[in-house]
XYZ file of C-alpha atoms in Angstrom:
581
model
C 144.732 43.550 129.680
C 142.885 40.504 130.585
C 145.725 39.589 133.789
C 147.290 41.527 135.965
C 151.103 42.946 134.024
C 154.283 42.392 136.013
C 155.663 46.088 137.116
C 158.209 47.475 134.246
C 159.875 50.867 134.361
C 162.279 50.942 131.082
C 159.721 48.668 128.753
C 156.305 48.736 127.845
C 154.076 45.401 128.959
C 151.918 44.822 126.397
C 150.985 40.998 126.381
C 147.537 40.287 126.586
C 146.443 36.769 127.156
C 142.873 37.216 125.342
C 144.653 38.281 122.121
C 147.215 35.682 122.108
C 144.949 32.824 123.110
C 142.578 33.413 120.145
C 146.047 32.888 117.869
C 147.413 30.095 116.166
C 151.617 29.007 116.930
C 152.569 30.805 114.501
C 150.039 33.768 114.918
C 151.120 34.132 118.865
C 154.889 34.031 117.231
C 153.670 37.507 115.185
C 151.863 38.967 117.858
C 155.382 38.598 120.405
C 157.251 40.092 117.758
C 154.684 42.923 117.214
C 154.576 43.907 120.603
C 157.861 43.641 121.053
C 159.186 45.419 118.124
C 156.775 48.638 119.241
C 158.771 49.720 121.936
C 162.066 50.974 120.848
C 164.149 50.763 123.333
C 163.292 46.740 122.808
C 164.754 46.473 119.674
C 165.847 49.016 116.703
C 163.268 49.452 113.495
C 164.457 46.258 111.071
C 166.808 45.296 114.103
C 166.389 41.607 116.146
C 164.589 38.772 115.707
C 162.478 36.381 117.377
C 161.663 32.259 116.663
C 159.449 29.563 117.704
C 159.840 25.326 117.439
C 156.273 24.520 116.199
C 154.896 20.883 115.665
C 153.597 20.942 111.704
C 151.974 18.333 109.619
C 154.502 17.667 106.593
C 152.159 18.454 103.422
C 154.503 15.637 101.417
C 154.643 12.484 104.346
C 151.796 13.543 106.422
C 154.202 13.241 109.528
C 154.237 15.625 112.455
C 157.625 17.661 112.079
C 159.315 19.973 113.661
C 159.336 23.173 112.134
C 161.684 26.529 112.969
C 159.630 29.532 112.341
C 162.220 32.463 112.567
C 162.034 36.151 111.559
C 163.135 36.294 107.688
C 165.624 38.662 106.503
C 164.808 42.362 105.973
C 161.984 42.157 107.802
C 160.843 44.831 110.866
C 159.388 43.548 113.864
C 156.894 45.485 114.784
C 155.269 45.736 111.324
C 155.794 42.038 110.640
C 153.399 39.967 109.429
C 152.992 35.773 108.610
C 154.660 36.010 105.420
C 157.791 38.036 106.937
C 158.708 34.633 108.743
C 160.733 32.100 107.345
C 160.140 28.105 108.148
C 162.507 25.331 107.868
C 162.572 21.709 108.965
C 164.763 21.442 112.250
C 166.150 18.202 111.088
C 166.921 19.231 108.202
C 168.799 22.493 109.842
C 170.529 19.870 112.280
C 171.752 17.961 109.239
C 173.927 21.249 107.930
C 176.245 20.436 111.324
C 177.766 17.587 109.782
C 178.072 19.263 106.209
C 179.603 21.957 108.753
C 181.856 20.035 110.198
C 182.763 17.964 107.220
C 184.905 21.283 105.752
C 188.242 21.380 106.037
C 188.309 25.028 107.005
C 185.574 26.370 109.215
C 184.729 28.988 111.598
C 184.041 33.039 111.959
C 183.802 34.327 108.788
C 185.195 31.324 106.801
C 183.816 30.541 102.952
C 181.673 27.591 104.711
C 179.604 29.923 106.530
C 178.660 31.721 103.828
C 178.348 28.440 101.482
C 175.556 27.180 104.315
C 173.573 30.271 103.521
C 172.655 29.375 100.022
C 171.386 26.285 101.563
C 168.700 27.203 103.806
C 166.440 27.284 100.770
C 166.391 23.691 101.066
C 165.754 22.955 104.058
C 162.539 25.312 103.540
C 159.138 23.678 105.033
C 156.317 24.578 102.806
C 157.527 25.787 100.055
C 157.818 29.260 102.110
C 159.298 32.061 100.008
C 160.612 34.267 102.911
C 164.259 34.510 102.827
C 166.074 33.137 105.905
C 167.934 35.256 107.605
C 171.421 35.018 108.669
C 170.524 34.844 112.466
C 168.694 31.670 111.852
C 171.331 29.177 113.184
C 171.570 31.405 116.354
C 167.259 30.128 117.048
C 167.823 26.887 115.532
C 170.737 24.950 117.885
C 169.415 26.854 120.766
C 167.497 23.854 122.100
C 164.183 25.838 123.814
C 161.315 26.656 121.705
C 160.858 30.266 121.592
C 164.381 32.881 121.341
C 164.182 36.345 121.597
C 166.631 37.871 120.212
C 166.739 41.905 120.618
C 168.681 45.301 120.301
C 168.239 46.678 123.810
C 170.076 50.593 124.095
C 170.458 49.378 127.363
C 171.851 45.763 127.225
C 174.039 47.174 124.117
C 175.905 49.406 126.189
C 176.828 46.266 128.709
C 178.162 45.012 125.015
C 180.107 47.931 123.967
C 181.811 48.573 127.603
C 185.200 47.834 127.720
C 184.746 45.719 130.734
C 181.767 44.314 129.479
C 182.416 40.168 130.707
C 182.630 41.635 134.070
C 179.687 43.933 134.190
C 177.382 41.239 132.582
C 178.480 38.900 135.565
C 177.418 41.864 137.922
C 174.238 42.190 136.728
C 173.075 38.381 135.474
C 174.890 36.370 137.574
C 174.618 32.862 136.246
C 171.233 33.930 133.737
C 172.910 35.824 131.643
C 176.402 34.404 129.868
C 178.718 36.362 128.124
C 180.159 35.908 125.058
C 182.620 37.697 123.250
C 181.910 39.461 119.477
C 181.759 37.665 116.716
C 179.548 38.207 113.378
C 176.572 36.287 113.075
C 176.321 33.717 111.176
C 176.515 29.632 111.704
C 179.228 29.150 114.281
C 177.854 31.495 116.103
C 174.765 29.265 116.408
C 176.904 26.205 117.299
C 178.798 28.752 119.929
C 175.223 29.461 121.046
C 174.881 25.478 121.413
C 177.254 25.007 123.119
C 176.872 27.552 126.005
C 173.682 26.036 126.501
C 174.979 23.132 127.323
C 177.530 24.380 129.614
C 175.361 26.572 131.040
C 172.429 24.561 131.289
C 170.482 26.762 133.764
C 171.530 30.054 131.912
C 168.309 31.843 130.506
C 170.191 33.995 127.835
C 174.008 35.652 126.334
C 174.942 38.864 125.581
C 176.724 38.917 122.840
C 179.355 40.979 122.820
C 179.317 44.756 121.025
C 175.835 43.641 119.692
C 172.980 42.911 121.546
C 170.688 39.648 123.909
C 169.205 36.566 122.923
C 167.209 34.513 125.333
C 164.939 31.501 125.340
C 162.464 29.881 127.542
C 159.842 26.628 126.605
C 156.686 29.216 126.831
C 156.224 31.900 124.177
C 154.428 34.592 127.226
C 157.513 33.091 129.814
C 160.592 34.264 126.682
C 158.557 37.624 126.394
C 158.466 38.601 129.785
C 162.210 37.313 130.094
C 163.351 39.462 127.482
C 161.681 42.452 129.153
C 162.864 41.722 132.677
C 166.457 41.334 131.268
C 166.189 44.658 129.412
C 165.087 46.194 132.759
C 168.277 44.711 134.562
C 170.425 46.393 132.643
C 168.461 49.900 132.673
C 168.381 50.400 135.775
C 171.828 49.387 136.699
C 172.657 52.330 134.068
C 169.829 54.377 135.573
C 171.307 54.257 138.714
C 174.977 55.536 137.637
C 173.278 58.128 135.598
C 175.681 60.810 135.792
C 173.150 63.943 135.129
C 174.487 67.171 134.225
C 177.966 65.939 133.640
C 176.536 63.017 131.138
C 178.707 63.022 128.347
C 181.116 65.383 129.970
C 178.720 68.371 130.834
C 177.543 70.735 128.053
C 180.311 72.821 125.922
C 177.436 74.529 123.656
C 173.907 75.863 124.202
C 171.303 75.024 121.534
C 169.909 77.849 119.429
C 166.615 78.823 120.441
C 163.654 76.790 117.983
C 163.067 79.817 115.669
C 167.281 80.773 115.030
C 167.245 76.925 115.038
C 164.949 76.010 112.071
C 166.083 79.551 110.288
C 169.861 78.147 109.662
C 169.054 74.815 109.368
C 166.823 76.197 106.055
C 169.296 78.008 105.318
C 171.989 74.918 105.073
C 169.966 72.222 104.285
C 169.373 72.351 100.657
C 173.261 73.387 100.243
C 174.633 70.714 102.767
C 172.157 67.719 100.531
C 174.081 69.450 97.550
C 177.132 68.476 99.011
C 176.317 64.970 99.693
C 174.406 64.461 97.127
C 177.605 63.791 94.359
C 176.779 60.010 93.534
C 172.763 60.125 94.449
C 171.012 62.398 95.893
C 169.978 61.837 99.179
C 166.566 62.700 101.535
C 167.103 64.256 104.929
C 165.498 63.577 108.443
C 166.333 66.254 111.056
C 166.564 65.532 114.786
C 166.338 68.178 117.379
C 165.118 66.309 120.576
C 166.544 66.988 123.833
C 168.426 63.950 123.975
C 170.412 64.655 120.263
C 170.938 68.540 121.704
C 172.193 66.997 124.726
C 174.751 64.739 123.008
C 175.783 67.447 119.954
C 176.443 70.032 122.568
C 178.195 68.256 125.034
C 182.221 68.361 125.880
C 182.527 64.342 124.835
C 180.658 64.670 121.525
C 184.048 64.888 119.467
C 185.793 62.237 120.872
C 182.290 59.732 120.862
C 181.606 60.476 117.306
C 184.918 59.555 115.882
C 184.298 56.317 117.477
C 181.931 54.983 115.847
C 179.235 52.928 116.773
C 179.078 49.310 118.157
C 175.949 47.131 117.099
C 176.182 46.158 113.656
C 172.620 47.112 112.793
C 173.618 50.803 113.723
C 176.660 50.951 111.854
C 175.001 49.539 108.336
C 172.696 52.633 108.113
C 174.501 55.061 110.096
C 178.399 54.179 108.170
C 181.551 53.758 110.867
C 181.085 56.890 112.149
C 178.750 60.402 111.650
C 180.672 63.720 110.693
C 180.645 65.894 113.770
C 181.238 69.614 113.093
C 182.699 71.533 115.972
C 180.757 74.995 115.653
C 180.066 77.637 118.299
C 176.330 78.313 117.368
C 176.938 81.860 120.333
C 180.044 82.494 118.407
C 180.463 81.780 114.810
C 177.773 82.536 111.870
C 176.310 80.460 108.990
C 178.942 81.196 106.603
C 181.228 79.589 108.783
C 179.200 76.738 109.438
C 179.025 75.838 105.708
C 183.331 76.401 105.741
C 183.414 73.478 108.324
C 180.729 71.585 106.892
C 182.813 71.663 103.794
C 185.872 71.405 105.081
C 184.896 68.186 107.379
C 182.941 66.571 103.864
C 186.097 66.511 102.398
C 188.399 65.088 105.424
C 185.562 62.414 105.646
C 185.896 61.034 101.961
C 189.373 61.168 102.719
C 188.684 59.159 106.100
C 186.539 56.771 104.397
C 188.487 55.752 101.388
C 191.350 54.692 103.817
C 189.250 53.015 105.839
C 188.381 51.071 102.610
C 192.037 50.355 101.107
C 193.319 49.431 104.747
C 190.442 46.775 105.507
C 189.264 45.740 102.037
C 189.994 41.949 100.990
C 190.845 40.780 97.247
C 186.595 40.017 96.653
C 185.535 43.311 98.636
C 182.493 44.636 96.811
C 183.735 48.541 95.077
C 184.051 51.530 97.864
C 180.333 52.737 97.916
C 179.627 56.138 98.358
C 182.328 57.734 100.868
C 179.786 60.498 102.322
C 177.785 60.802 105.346
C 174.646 59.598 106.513
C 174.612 61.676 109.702
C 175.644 64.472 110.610
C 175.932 66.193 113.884
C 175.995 70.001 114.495
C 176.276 71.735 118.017
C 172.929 74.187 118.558
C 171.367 72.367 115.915
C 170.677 68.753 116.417
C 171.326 65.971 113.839
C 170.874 65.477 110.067
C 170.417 62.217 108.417
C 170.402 61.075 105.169
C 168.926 58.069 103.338
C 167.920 56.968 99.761
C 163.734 57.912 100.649
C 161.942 59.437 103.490
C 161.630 55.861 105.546
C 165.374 55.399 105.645
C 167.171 58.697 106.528
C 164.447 58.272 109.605
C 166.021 54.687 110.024
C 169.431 56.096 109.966
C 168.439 59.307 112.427
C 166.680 56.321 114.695
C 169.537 54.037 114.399
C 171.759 56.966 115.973
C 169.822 57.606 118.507
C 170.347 54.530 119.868
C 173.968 55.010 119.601
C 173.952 57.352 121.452
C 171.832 55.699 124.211
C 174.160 53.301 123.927
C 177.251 55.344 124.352
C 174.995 57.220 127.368
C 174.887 53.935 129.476
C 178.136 52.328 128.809
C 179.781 55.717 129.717
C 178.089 55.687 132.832
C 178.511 52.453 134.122
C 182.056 51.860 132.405
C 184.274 53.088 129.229
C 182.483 52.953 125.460
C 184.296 51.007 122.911
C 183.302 50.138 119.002
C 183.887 47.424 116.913
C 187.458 47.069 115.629
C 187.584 48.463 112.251
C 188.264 45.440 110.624
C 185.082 43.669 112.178
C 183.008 46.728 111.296
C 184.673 46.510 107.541
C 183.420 42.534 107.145
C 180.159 43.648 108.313
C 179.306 46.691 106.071
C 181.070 45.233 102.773
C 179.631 41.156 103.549
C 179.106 39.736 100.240
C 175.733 38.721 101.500
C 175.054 41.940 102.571
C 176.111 43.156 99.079
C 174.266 40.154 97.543
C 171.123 41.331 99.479
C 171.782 44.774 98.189
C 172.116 43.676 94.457
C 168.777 41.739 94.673
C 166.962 45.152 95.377
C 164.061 46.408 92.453
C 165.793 49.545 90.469
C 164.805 52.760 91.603
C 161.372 54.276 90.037
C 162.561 57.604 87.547
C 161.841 60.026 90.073
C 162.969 57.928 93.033
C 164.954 60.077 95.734
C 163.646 63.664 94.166
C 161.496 66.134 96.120
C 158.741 67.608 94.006
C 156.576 70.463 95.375
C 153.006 70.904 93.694
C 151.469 74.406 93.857
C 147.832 74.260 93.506
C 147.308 70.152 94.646
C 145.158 70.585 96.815
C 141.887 69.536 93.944
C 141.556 69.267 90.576
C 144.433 69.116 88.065
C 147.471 70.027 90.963
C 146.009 66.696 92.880
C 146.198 63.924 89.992
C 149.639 65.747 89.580
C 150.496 65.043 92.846
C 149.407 61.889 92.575
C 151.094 60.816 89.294
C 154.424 62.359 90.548
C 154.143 60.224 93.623
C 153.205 56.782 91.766
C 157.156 57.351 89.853
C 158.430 57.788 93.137
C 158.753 61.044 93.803
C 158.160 62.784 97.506
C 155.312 64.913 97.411
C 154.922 68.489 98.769
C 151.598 68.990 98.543
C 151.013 73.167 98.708
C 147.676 75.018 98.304
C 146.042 77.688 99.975
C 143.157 75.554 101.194
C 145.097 73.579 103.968
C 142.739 70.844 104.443
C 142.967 70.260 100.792
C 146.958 69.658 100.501
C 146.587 67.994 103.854
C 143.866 65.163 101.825
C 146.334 64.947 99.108
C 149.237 64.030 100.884
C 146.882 61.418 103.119
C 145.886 60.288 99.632
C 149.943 59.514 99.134
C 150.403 58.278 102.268
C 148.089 56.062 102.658
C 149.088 54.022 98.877
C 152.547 53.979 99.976
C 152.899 54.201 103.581
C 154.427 56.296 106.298
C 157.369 54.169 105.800
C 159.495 51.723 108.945
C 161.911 54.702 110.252
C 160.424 56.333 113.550
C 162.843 59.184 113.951
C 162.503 62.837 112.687
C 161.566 65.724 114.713
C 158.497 68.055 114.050
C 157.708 68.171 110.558
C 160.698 65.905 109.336
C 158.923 63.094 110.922
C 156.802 62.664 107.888
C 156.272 60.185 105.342
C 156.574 60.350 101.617
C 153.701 63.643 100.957
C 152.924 66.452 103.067
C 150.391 69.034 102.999
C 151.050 72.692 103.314
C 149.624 75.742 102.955
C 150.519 79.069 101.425
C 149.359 82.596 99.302
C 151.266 82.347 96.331
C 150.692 86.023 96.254
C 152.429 86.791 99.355
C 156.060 86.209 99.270
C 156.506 85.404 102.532
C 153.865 83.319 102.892
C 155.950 80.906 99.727
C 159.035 81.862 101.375
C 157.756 80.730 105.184
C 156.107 77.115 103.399
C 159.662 76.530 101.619
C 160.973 76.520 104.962
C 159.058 73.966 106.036
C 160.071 71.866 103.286
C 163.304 72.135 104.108
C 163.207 70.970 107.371
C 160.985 67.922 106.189
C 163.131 66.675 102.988
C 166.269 68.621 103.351
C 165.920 69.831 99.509
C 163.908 70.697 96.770
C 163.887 69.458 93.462
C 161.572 70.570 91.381
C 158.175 72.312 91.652
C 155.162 72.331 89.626
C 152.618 74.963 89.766
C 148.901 74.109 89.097
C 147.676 77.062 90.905
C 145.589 79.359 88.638
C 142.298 81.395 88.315
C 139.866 81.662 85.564
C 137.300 84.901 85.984
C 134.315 84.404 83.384
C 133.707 87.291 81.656
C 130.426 89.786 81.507
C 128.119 89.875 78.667
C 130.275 92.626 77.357
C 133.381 90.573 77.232
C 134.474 92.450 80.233
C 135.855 91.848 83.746
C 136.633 94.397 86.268
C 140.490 96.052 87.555
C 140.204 93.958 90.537
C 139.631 90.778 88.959
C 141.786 91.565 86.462
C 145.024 92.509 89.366
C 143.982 89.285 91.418
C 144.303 87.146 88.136
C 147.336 88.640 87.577
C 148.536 87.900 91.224
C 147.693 84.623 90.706
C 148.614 83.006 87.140
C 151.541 85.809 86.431
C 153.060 86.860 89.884
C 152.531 84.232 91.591
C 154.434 82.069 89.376
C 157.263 84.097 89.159
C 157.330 84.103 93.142
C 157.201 80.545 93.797
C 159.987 80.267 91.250
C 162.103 82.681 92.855
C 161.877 81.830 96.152
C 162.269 78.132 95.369
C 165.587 78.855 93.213
């Protein structure tokens, strides 16, 4: 660091004033969001967004305008680069008020909002082809220059309190203003407006069940802001913590790590099976203290059924996770799977009323009514996504639920969303629109494939061929290093992917290397394991593996070459298949 970093115990400091000196606006304006965006309990992976007012020449007049730069929509903070911002002329922004306001019907979630969205294309500066997102009134009328806006665990659970107005007076005082929920979009900017002019020595507003935003005329001054808030509201948590009884004290012990990873092999490729009835999904497994903690504790029931609170969670994660009350000291794996199914089936049921009591006459169709998490006492959590990069989005994203639920608990009372808000969110036509403007999948998209033998030659351009139609790659041979460079070789064309969650092995990206003897049955049997509790599944499996002993002058080649080529291209074959079926 090239100054001296004020003293944070919840965040991570990371400006440094030689790196962002040697940047242009707009540059500095990546770098805050980079640095931001690395420290998770910040913001979520995908989640917040962050702006700046810059001063641009106008490539058509030649005039010096002012320009919103904002975070674009989909994009991920801490991997976001130039072209993941959108830009749009503030005056032009300012005009959509009065096209606003000329509507006879306006307000939360009224067609004009949504109208206003298809025309932020043209108020685009530059001909810029990011997407704007639909936070970008909540930068534009705030009238600073740089806004923060983040995903704090810890400012969330001020949100999601029940007495959340009050508790956000006891720690802000006058900085920090509350506001009550309400889905973003463009009155929610002119809300945002409007506080600020109230309020006009306020430096941010939680808003309610959903996260901060804060501003400030410097770009290093609305950094450090954002963290000091954030570490306001974790140690006022921090200091209620309530320790062994968080959560209501612990009702179940966890299984010990090997018991642990045997039954979760054991369920895994079943339990994708069984959510797997539309599309099949990929798994990310979660065994951390903190999930144990929450899984096994007295409160876990009652949490889970509530949902979660900050609409970012709640896209990925669905309304709520299936929780499975099993005795891991007292009941076996065949009764696990009996309440696994049994609590599949009560969720559909769950979820299809939740969609005929809350849908409206344009609702996009009921999407797929299964879960994305799962929660198991002894065993941690299971997550499920499309690919490897989201199911470790959706096992990050309830995480911080639960954080969330950890610190409003102890300072106060957790509450969700209101169904119906949480309905408008997750079935938005925007949201859908977004959705619909997706590429199609690749042919082998969402399949595990293992390759036996790809570490080299043939089982390697395998691998990779599988892997370029979308396939995730289990790269197995019995030269480690060799399946370990294959799976780099994947990794590195397509990336580790944005989710950060995953414990152990399951925290991998789209290939991994392994190593086994396909001659030795448990050796297959122990590396199958480990795909389980990467992937969750298996879907195919093709075997390169083989051995080719030349011959002696006479034709010939001895027993033992003959029994380890039989081992290999005969046995082994038939072992790999078995133990894989």
């Amino acid at each position: 660091m090239s100054t001296e970093s004020p003293a944070f115990t919840h965040v991570n400091y990371s400006w440094d004033d030689d790196a962002a000196n040697a940047l242009d606006p707009v540059g500095r304006l990546v770098y805050r969001s980079n640095i931001l965006g690395a420290d998770g309990r910040i913001t979520n992976t995908g989640g917040g967004n962050t702006s700046a007012k810059i001063i641009e020449t106008d490539p058509l007049t030649g005039a010096q305008v002012e320009v919103l730069w904002v975070k674009g929509s989909g994009g991920d903070l801490r991997t976001s680069k130039r072209a993941n911002f959108s830009s749009l002329y503030m005056d032009k922004l300012r005009g959509l008020q009065a096209h606003y306001h000329h509507s006879p019907v306006r307000g939360p979630k009224t067609p004009i909002e949504d109208a206003i969205v298809g025309l932020y294309p043209h108020a685009t500066f530059n001909l810029n082809p990011r997407p704007s997102s639909i936070d970008t009134p909540l930068h534009a009328f705030v009238p600073f220059t740089h806004v923060d806006h983040m995903h704090p665990n810890a400012v969330i659970a001020i949100a999601a309190a029940r007495n959340s107005e009050q508790l956000t007076r006891e720690i802000y005082g006058d900085d920090v203003i509350w506001t009550a929920w309400q889905r973003p979009g463009f009155d929610l900017g002119l809300k945002l407006e409007q506080i600020c002019k109230e309020h006009p020595h306020a430096r941010g507003v939680i808003l309610g069940g959903h996260g901060l935003i804060n501003w400030a005329n410097d770009d290093k001054a609305c950094y450090e802001l954002t963290l000091e808030l954030i570490e306001r509201a974790a140690r006022f948590i921090e200091a209620r913590d309530q320790g062994e009884q968080t959560f209501g004290g612990q009702r179940y012990a966890t299984l010990d790590e090997g018991r642990r990873h045997a039954v979760l092999a054991e369920i895994l490729p079943w339990l994708r099976g069984q959510v797997s009835q539309f599309k099949r999904f990929v798994g990310t497994v979660q065994e951390d203290a903190a999930i144990l903690r929450f899984v096994n504790s007295a409160d876990a029931p009652r949490l889970a059924e509530l949902g979660t609170s900050c609409p970012d969670h709640f896209l990925r994660t669905k309304i709520k996770p299936l929780y499975v009350d099993w005795n891991p000291q007292a009941e076996d794996v065949g009764a696990l799977k009996q309440k696994l199914s049994a609590g599949l089936v009560k969720y559909r049921e769950d979820y299809a009323t939740y969609y005929a009591q809350h849908k409206h006459s344009d609702s996009p169709a009921m999407r797929d009514p299964n879960p994305t998490v799962i929660l198991i006492p002894g065993l941690g959590m299971i997550a499920w996504g499309k690919d490897k990069s989201e199911s470790r989005v959706t096992a990050e994203f309830y995480n911080c639920a639960i954080e969330v639920m950890r610190g409003a608990e102890a300072i106060d009372e957790y509450t969700a969303l209101p169904l119906q808000e949480a309905f408008d969110i997750e079935y938005w036509l925007l949201e859908e629109a977004k959705l619909q403007r997706m590429p199609p999948e690749q042919e082998l998209a969402r399949q595990i494939i293992a390759v036996v033998g790809g570490g080299s030659g043939i089982g390697r351009e395998v691998a990779l061929r599988l892997a370029k139609e979308g396939a995730h790659i289990v790269c197995v041979d019995r030269d480690l290093a060799g399946a370990e460079s294959t799976a780099k070789a994947i990794t590195d064309a397509y990336g580790l992917g944005i989710g950060v969650a995953g414990s152990g092995i399951s925290n991998c990206g789209p290939a991994i290397g392994l190593q086994a003897d396909i001659t030795d049955r448990a050796s297959v049997r122990a590396m199958l394991q480990q795909v389980m509790l990467a992937y969750g599944g298996l879907d195919g499996m093709a075997v390169t593996a083989g051995i080719f002993v030349a011959p002696d002058t006479a034709g010939r080649i001895r027993d033992e070459q003959w029994a380890q080529t039989f081992a290999i291209n005969v046995t082994g074959l038939y072992m790999t298949s078995d133990e894989a079926a």
